[in-house]
């Protein structure tokens, strides 16, 4: 029997979809992302949402201030599209290097999306500008109609919204974020080169049963909600296939333990502390560790038209138990209680730090 691989050195990865929040939560969670990634596409669903260049610049400064000086981390900011957002503001922020992309939340689809788009026709002028200047559109791909079953909302979105949108904007770069279904895998795979998708660690690890195993498990509730096992298998196939249309985006979305475990618990899984270890587990199980680096560190920057990172990181085979709770302290010393993804499980790989 050949010895299993003991260490894996790969190009420094980026996270193409993360929620860093603001205030005490930002201070508590940003170091975890900066410890794993060189750059990250930062979601704009704050309260109030990040809709102006000035707000994005100020938020970027708050993110930098939440990190140690030497972190070397680059936050890539996104604009939150609303019905009334000014196309000129989008164009200016992109030209000034503040926005890296814009995010489309259908109104009501998820956390802090109430200011999102209510009618897609309203943002046609913005999409035309983005297409012209080469600015990527990042999509939360779920319809919001209450009569559509929650497990079907992503597939219906593709049919009703995404397909026509891509037809109207043949040159627009589009990332279908955090895909959860076989339908999305097939659609993205067979779509044009300007269409890609991010895949989260949690949708590669869990199916919808996880939310109901022995009782109601809010730690596994996120949006889009995890689907049936056949969809998880399709996602694992896509992520490990070496197809450049599929790349890393954690959708790490921290909510305090109290906010998750409440009568109306928040959607989101906090996977930032062990994100790479989580992806590595999947790639190893799929016997595709040789494909990990392209997924984590090459396909994302290539799609966005950004340079690959120059640095390297090393993952070591070093089984470790993920803590069941993380008590992070903000700058003022108050504790933020978080449950990390894989809480209480043993992960085989560990990111070497301090090198
Ligand atoms: O689970 C999720 N949490 N999905 C999203 O789309 C938003 C995110 C959040 O911001 O909490
Ligand atoms: Zn998200």
Short mmCIF file of C-alpha atoms and ligand atoms in Angstrom, two decimals:
data_model
loop_
_atom_site.label_atom_id
_atom_site.label_comp_id
_atom_site.label_asym_id
_atom_site.label_seq_id
_atom_site.Cartn_x
_atom_site.Cartn_y
_atom_site.Cartn_z
CA UNK A 1 0.00 0.00 0.00
CA UNK A 2 1.45 3.42 -0.90
CA UNK A 3 1.80 5.82 2.04
CA UNK A 4 -0.94 8.48 2.02
CA UNK A 5 0.29 11.96 1.15
CA UNK A 6 1.56 13.74 4.27
CA UNK A 7 1.71 17.29 3.03
CA UNK A 8 0.45 19.35 0.17
CA UNK A 9 1.93 22.68 -0.93
CA UNK A 10 -0.28 24.76 -3.19
CA UNK A 11 -0.56 28.31 -4.42
CA UNK A 12 -2.17 30.68 -1.91
CA UNK A 13 -5.98 30.42 -2.29
CA UNK A 14 -8.63 33.15 -2.40
CA UNK A 15 -12.22 33.06 -1.20
CA UNK A 16 -14.56 34.23 -3.96
CA UNK A 17 -17.58 34.65 -1.64
CA UNK A 18 -17.55 35.52 2.06
CA UNK A 19 -19.55 37.44 4.65
CA UNK A 20 -17.25 39.39 6.95
CA UNK A 21 -20.06 41.38 8.64
CA UNK A 22 -19.32 44.56 10.56
CA UNK A 23 -18.61 45.84 14.07
CA UNK A 24 -17.82 43.26 16.74
CA UNK A 25 -18.60 40.34 14.44
CA UNK A 26 -16.19 41.66 11.78
CA UNK A 27 -13.43 41.88 14.34
CA UNK A 28 -14.19 38.38 15.55
CA UNK A 29 -14.33 36.66 12.14
CA UNK A 30 -12.08 38.57 9.70
CA UNK A 31 -8.83 37.09 11.09
CA UNK A 32 -10.06 33.56 10.30
CA UNK A 33 -10.56 34.41 6.62
CA UNK A 34 -7.27 36.36 6.42
CA UNK A 35 -5.42 33.37 7.92
CA UNK A 36 -6.65 31.10 5.14
CA UNK A 37 -6.95 33.33 2.09
CA UNK A 38 -5.00 36.02 0.29
CA UNK A 39 -8.03 37.83 -1.16
CA UNK A 40 -11.76 37.53 -0.68
CA UNK A 41 -14.87 38.79 -2.42
CA UNK A 42 -16.72 40.44 0.44
CA UNK A 43 -20.49 40.36 0.39
CA UNK A 44 -22.31 43.69 0.76
CA UNK A 45 -25.42 42.55 2.70
CA UNK A 46 -24.78 44.73 5.72
CA UNK A 47 -27.39 46.86 7.42
CA UNK A 48 -27.63 49.26 5.61
CA UNK A 49 -26.38 47.49 2.46
CA UNK A 50 -23.23 48.67 0.69
CA UNK A 51 -24.67 50.59 -2.27
CA UNK A 52 -22.24 53.48 -2.72
CA UNK A 53 -18.54 53.75 -3.56
CA UNK A 54 -18.01 55.77 -0.39
CA UNK A 55 -19.66 53.10 1.77
CA UNK A 56 -17.58 50.36 0.15
CA UNK A 57 -14.32 52.28 0.68
CA UNK A 58 -15.19 52.89 4.32
CA UNK A 59 -16.12 49.24 4.82
CA UNK A 60 -12.84 48.16 3.21
CA UNK A 61 -11.00 50.33 5.74
CA UNK A 62 -12.91 48.77 8.63
CA UNK A 63 -11.97 45.31 7.35
CA UNK A 64 -8.30 46.28 7.12
CA UNK A 65 -8.45 47.78 10.60
CA UNK A 66 -9.84 44.49 11.98
CA UNK A 67 -6.70 42.64 10.82
CA UNK A 68 -3.09 42.68 11.97
CA UNK A 69 -0.87 44.99 9.85
CA UNK A 70 1.14 42.14 8.37
CA UNK A 71 -1.87 40.03 7.29
CA UNK A 72 -1.34 40.85 3.59
CA UNK A 73 -5.03 40.24 3.02
CA UNK A 74 -6.88 42.09 0.25
CA UNK A 75 -10.65 42.57 0.60
CA UNK A 76 -12.37 42.78 -2.79
CA UNK A 77 -15.53 44.81 -2.42
CA UNK A 78 -18.94 44.29 -4.01
CA UNK A 79 -21.86 46.58 -4.75
CA UNK A 80 -25.32 45.62 -3.52
CA UNK A 81 -27.74 46.04 -6.41
CA UNK A 82 -31.07 47.67 -5.65
CA UNK A 83 -33.98 48.64 -7.90
CA UNK A 84 -32.78 52.23 -7.91
CA UNK A 85 -29.00 51.94 -7.93
CA UNK A 86 -27.34 54.43 -10.26
CA UNK A 87 -25.42 52.77 -13.13
CA UNK A 88 -22.91 55.63 -12.99
CA UNK A 89 -22.07 54.82 -9.38
CA UNK A 90 -21.38 51.23 -10.41
CA UNK A 91 -19.20 52.30 -13.34
CA UNK A 92 -17.26 54.84 -11.27
CA UNK A 93 -16.58 52.43 -8.39
CA UNK A 94 -15.31 49.78 -10.78
CA UNK A 95 -13.10 52.29 -12.65
CA UNK A 96 -11.68 53.49 -9.31
CA UNK A 97 -10.84 49.94 -8.28
CA UNK A 98 -13.23 49.95 -5.31
CA UNK A 99 -15.79 47.48 -6.60
CA UNK A 100 -14.58 44.14 -7.91
CA UNK A 101 -18.11 42.96 -8.75
CA UNK A 102 -21.79 43.60 -8.03
CA UNK A 103 -24.14 41.28 -6.17
CA UNK A 104 -27.70 40.57 -7.16
CA UNK A 105 -29.98 39.51 -4.33
CA UNK A 106 -33.58 38.92 -5.31
CA UNK A 107 -35.46 40.91 -2.65
CA UNK A 108 -36.28 38.68 0.32
CA UNK A 109 -34.13 35.74 -0.81
CA UNK A 110 -31.82 35.71 2.20
CA UNK A 111 -30.21 37.59 5.12
CA UNK A 112 -30.47 41.39 4.69
CA UNK A 113 -31.81 41.12 1.17
CA UNK A 114 -34.93 43.25 1.72
CA UNK A 115 -33.31 46.10 -0.27
CA UNK A 116 -32.53 43.69 -3.12
CA UNK A 117 -34.03 43.67 -6.58
CA UNK A 118 -37.81 43.32 -6.79
CA UNK A 119 -38.12 43.27 -10.61
CA UNK A 120 -35.16 42.25 -12.74
CA UNK A 121 -36.14 44.68 -15.52
CA UNK A 122 -35.25 47.52 -13.16
CA UNK A 123 -31.55 46.73 -13.23
CA UNK A 124 -31.25 46.29 -17.00
CA UNK A 125 -29.36 49.61 -17.42
CA UNK A 126 -26.87 48.55 -14.71
CA UNK A 127 -26.36 45.16 -16.31
CA UNK A 128 -25.72 46.82 -19.69
CA UNK A 129 -23.02 48.98 -18.09
CA UNK A 130 -21.45 46.01 -16.32
CA UNK A 131 -21.40 44.04 -19.55
CA UNK A 132 -19.68 46.93 -21.33
CA UNK A 133 -16.98 47.45 -18.66
CA UNK A 134 -16.38 43.75 -17.90
CA UNK A 135 -17.61 43.88 -14.30
CA UNK A 136 -18.77 40.50 -12.95
CA UNK A 137 -22.34 40.00 -11.75
CA UNK A 138 -22.60 37.69 -8.72
CA UNK A 139 -26.00 36.11 -8.26
CA UNK A 140 -27.91 34.65 -5.36
CA UNK A 141 -29.87 32.32 -7.62
CA UNK A 142 -33.20 31.66 -5.95
CA UNK A 143 -36.68 32.82 -6.79
CA UNK A 144 -38.55 34.21 -3.83
CA UNK A 145 -42.16 33.29 -4.65
CA UNK A 146 -43.65 31.72 -1.56
CA UNK A 147 -45.57 29.17 -3.64
CA UNK A 148 -42.37 27.66 -5.04
CA UNK A 149 -41.04 24.87 -2.86
CA UNK A 150 -37.87 26.00 -1.10
CA UNK A 151 -35.96 23.02 -2.50
CA UNK A 152 -36.89 24.03 -6.08
CA UNK A 153 -36.11 27.74 -5.90
CA UNK A 154 -32.64 27.51 -7.41
CA UNK A 155 -33.71 25.37 -10.36
CA UNK A 156 -36.70 27.64 -11.05
CA UNK A 157 -34.43 30.70 -10.90
CA UNK A 158 -32.26 29.29 -13.66
CA UNK A 159 -35.22 28.72 -15.90
CA UNK A 160 -37.14 31.91 -15.22
CA UNK A 161 -34.42 34.46 -14.56
CA UNK A 162 -30.88 33.37 -15.33
CA UNK A 163 -31.33 31.86 -18.75
CA UNK A 164 -33.14 34.92 -20.17
CA UNK A 165 -30.68 37.28 -18.44
CA UNK A 166 -27.72 35.54 -20.08
CA UNK A 167 -29.50 35.72 -23.44
CA UNK A 168 -29.99 39.46 -23.05
CA UNK A 169 -26.37 40.04 -21.98
CA UNK A 170 -24.23 37.67 -23.97
CA UNK A 171 -20.98 39.31 -22.84
CA UNK A 172 -21.78 39.72 -19.13
CA UNK A 173 -19.55 37.78 -16.73
CA UNK A 174 -21.83 35.96 -14.31
CA UNK A 175 -21.04 33.89 -11.23
CA UNK A 176 -23.90 31.78 -9.95
CA UNK A 177 -22.97 31.76 -6.28
CA UNK A 178 -23.05 28.82 -3.87
CA UNK A 179 -24.73 26.37 -6.23
CA UNK A 180 -26.58 23.51 -4.58
CA UNK A 181 -28.13 21.40 -7.32
CA UNK A 182 -27.35 19.05 -10.16
CA UNK A 183 -29.44 21.38 -12.36
CA UNK A 184 -27.03 24.25 -11.64
CA UNK A 185 -24.00 22.05 -12.28
CA UNK A 186 -25.42 21.03 -15.66
CA UNK A 187 -26.49 24.55 -16.55
CA UNK A 188 -23.11 26.10 -15.73
CA UNK A 189 -21.14 23.29 -17.32
CA UNK A 190 -23.02 23.55 -20.60
CA UNK A 191 -23.23 27.36 -20.54
CA UNK A 192 -20.97 29.94 -22.15
CA UNK A 193 -17.42 30.66 -20.91
CA UNK A 194 -18.60 33.89 -19.23
CA UNK A 195 -20.72 31.84 -16.79
CA UNK A 196 -19.12 30.24 -13.71
CA UNK A 197 -20.15 29.08 -10.23
CA UNK A 198 -18.79 28.97 -6.71
CA UNK A 199 -19.22 25.94 -4.47
CA UNK A 200 -19.18 26.04 -0.66
CA UNK A 201 -17.56 23.46 1.63
CA UNK A 202 -20.84 22.78 3.39
CA UNK A 203 -22.77 21.93 0.24
CA UNK A 204 -20.02 19.42 -0.57
CA UNK A 205 -20.28 17.80 2.87
CA UNK A 206 -23.92 17.81 3.87
CA UNK A 207 -27.25 17.03 2.31
CA UNK A 208 -30.61 18.16 3.65
CA UNK A 209 -30.79 15.33 6.17
CA UNK A 210 -28.13 17.12 8.24
CA UNK A 211 -30.68 19.75 9.30
CA UNK A 212 -32.97 17.10 10.81
CA UNK A 213 -30.58 14.49 12.22
CA UNK A 214 -32.05 13.53 15.61
CA UNK A 215 -33.76 16.91 15.97
CA UNK A 216 -33.64 20.36 14.42
CA UNK A 217 -30.04 21.42 13.72
CA UNK A 218 -29.82 25.14 13.04
CA UNK A 219 -26.05 24.95 12.50
CA UNK A 220 -26.70 23.31 9.14
CA UNK A 221 -29.32 25.79 7.98
CA UNK A 222 -28.11 28.07 5.21
CA UNK A 223 -29.44 29.50 1.97
CA UNK A 224 -29.74 28.11 -0.56
CA UNK A 225 -30.70 25.24 1.67
CA UNK A 226 -28.78 21.95 1.27
CA UNK A 227 -30.55 19.56 -1.11
CA UNK A 228 -30.84 15.79 -1.66
CA UNK A 229 -27.84 13.49 -1.76
CA UNK A 230 -27.85 13.23 -5.55
CA UNK A 231 -27.26 16.96 -5.73
CA UNK A 232 -24.38 16.80 -3.26
CA UNK A 233 -22.79 14.08 -5.39
CA UNK A 234 -23.14 16.26 -8.50
CA UNK A 235 -21.50 19.19 -6.69
CA UNK A 236 -18.60 17.01 -5.57
CA UNK A 237 -18.18 15.84 -9.15
CA UNK A 238 -18.14 19.43 -10.43
CA UNK A 239 -15.71 20.75 -7.80
CA UNK A 240 -13.22 17.95 -8.29
CA UNK A 241 -13.56 17.71 -12.09
CA UNK A 242 -10.87 20.25 -12.99
CA UNK A 243 -13.44 22.28 -14.93
CA UNK A 244 -12.43 25.98 -14.57
CA UNK A 245 -16.08 27.07 -14.38
CA UNK A 246 -16.30 25.82 -10.78
CA UNK A 247 -14.21 27.44 -8.06
CA UNK A 248 -13.96 28.09 -4.35
CA UNK A 249 -16.39 30.38 -2.54
CA UNK A 250 -16.98 29.51 1.09
CA UNK A 251 -20.11 31.61 1.74
CA UNK A 252 -18.89 31.62 5.33
CA UNK A 253 -21.82 33.44 6.96
CA UNK A 254 -21.41 33.83 10.72
CA UNK A 255 -24.32 34.45 13.03
CA UNK A 256 -23.97 34.33 16.80
CA UNK A 257 -24.96 31.07 18.40
CA UNK A 258 -27.89 32.87 20.01
CA UNK A 259 -29.13 34.14 16.62
CA UNK A 260 -28.89 30.64 15.10
CA UNK A 261 -30.55 28.86 18.01
CA UNK A 262 -33.65 31.00 18.26
CA UNK A 263 -37.32 30.71 17.37
CA UNK A 264 -36.50 32.09 13.91
CA UNK A 265 -32.89 31.09 13.41
CA UNK A 266 -30.67 32.86 10.88
CA UNK A 267 -29.40 31.19 7.71
CA UNK A 268 -25.66 30.81 7.44
CA UNK A 269 -22.77 28.47 8.21
CA UNK A 270 -19.52 29.78 9.67
CA UNK A 271 -16.87 27.74 7.89
CA UNK A 272 -14.01 30.26 7.66
CA UNK A 273 -11.74 28.82 10.40
CA UNK A 274 -11.21 25.45 8.67
CA UNK A 275 -12.38 26.13 5.12
CA UNK A 276 -9.34 24.78 3.31
CA UNK A 277 -9.21 21.74 5.56
CA UNK A 278 -12.87 21.13 4.75
CA UNK A 279 -12.34 21.33 0.99
CA UNK A 280 -9.21 19.16 1.27
CA UNK A 281 -11.27 16.44 2.99
CA UNK A 282 -13.68 16.37 0.04
CA UNK A 283 -10.94 16.29 -2.58
CA UNK A 284 -9.17 13.50 -0.72
CA UNK A 285 -12.38 11.45 -0.41
CA UNK A 286 -12.91 11.91 -4.14
CA UNK A 287 -9.27 10.92 -4.83
CA UNK A 288 -8.74 14.28 -6.48
CA UNK A 289 -6.17 16.05 -4.28
CA UNK A 290 -4.26 16.80 -7.48
CA UNK A 291 -7.20 19.01 -8.55
CA UNK A 292 -7.44 20.98 -5.30
CA UNK A 293 -5.02 23.78 -6.19
CA UNK A 294 -6.74 24.72 -9.45
CA UNK A 295 -10.12 24.90 -7.65
CA UNK A 296 -8.82 26.91 -4.68
CA UNK A 297 -6.23 29.14 -6.34
CA UNK A 298 -6.39 29.31 -10.14
CA UNK A 299 -9.88 29.17 -11.61
CA UNK A 300 -11.26 32.07 -9.51
CA UNK A 301 -8.60 34.67 -10.37
CA UNK A 302 -8.62 33.59 -14.01
CA UNK A 303 -12.37 34.12 -14.24
CA UNK A 304 -12.13 37.53 -12.56
CA UNK A 305 -9.14 38.49 -14.72
CA UNK A 306 -6.87 38.96 -11.71
CA UNK A 307 -3.30 37.71 -11.26
CA UNK A 308 -2.71 34.43 -9.46
CA UNK A 309 -1.21 34.80 -5.99
CA UNK A 310 2.56 34.40 -5.85
CA UNK A 311 2.77 32.86 -2.36
CA UNK A 312 2.32 29.23 -1.37
CA UNK A 313 0.66 27.50 1.57
CA UNK A 314 1.09 24.03 3.00
CA UNK A 315 -1.55 21.66 4.27
CA UNK A 316 -0.29 18.89 6.53
CA UNK A 317 -1.85 15.61 7.46
CA UNK A 318 -2.43 16.31 11.11
CA UNK A 319 -5.78 15.07 12.40
CA UNK A 320 -7.36 17.62 14.73
CA UNK A 321 -10.69 18.08 16.37
CA UNK A 322 -12.69 21.17 15.44
CA UNK A 323 -13.84 22.96 18.60
CA UNK A 324 -17.56 22.78 19.29
CA UNK A 325 -17.66 26.52 20.03
CA UNK A 326 -15.45 29.44 19.20
CA UNK A 327 -15.47 32.33 21.60
CA UNK A 328 -13.99 35.18 19.63
CA UNK A 329 -13.30 38.50 21.28
CA UNK A 330 -13.79 41.79 19.55
CA UNK A 331 -11.40 44.73 20.14
CA UNK A 332 -13.43 45.82 23.16
CA UNK A 333 -13.05 42.37 24.69
CA UNK A 334 -16.66 41.25 24.41
CA UNK A 335 -17.21 37.65 23.43
CA UNK A 336 -18.95 36.57 20.23
CA UNK A 337 -20.09 32.94 20.44
CA UNK A 338 -19.90 31.03 17.19
CA UNK A 339 -20.34 27.40 16.19
CA UNK A 340 -17.87 26.54 13.42
CA UNK A 341 -18.72 24.15 10.58
CA UNK A 342 -17.45 20.62 11.46
CA UNK A 343 -17.84 21.38 15.20
CA UNK A 344 -16.71 18.34 17.19
CA UNK A 345 -15.51 16.45 14.08
CA UNK A 346 -11.96 15.42 13.31
CA UNK A 347 -10.43 16.81 10.13
CA UNK A 348 -7.39 15.08 8.66
CA UNK A 349 -5.67 18.10 7.09
CA UNK A 350 -4.43 21.22 8.78
CA UNK A 351 -3.14 24.46 7.34
CA UNK A 352 0.42 25.12 8.47
CA UNK A 353 0.51 28.56 9.99
CA UNK A 354 3.29 30.98 10.79
CA UNK A 355 5.37 30.32 7.68
O1 LIG B 1 -26.92 31.10 4.41
C1 LIG B 1 -26.74 32.23 3.99
N1 LIG B 1 -26.32 33.22 4.79
N2 LIG B 1 -26.99 32.47 2.71
C2 LIG B 1 -26.96 33.70 2.21
O2 LIG B 1 -27.25 33.88 1.05
C3 LIG B 1 -26.66 34.88 3.08
C4 LIG B 1 -25.92 34.47 4.25
C5 LIG B 1 -25.89 35.52 5.34
O3 LIG B 1 -25.57 36.67 5.02
O4 LIG B 1 -26.15 35.20 6.48
ZN1 LIG B 2 -23.42 34.50 0.73
#
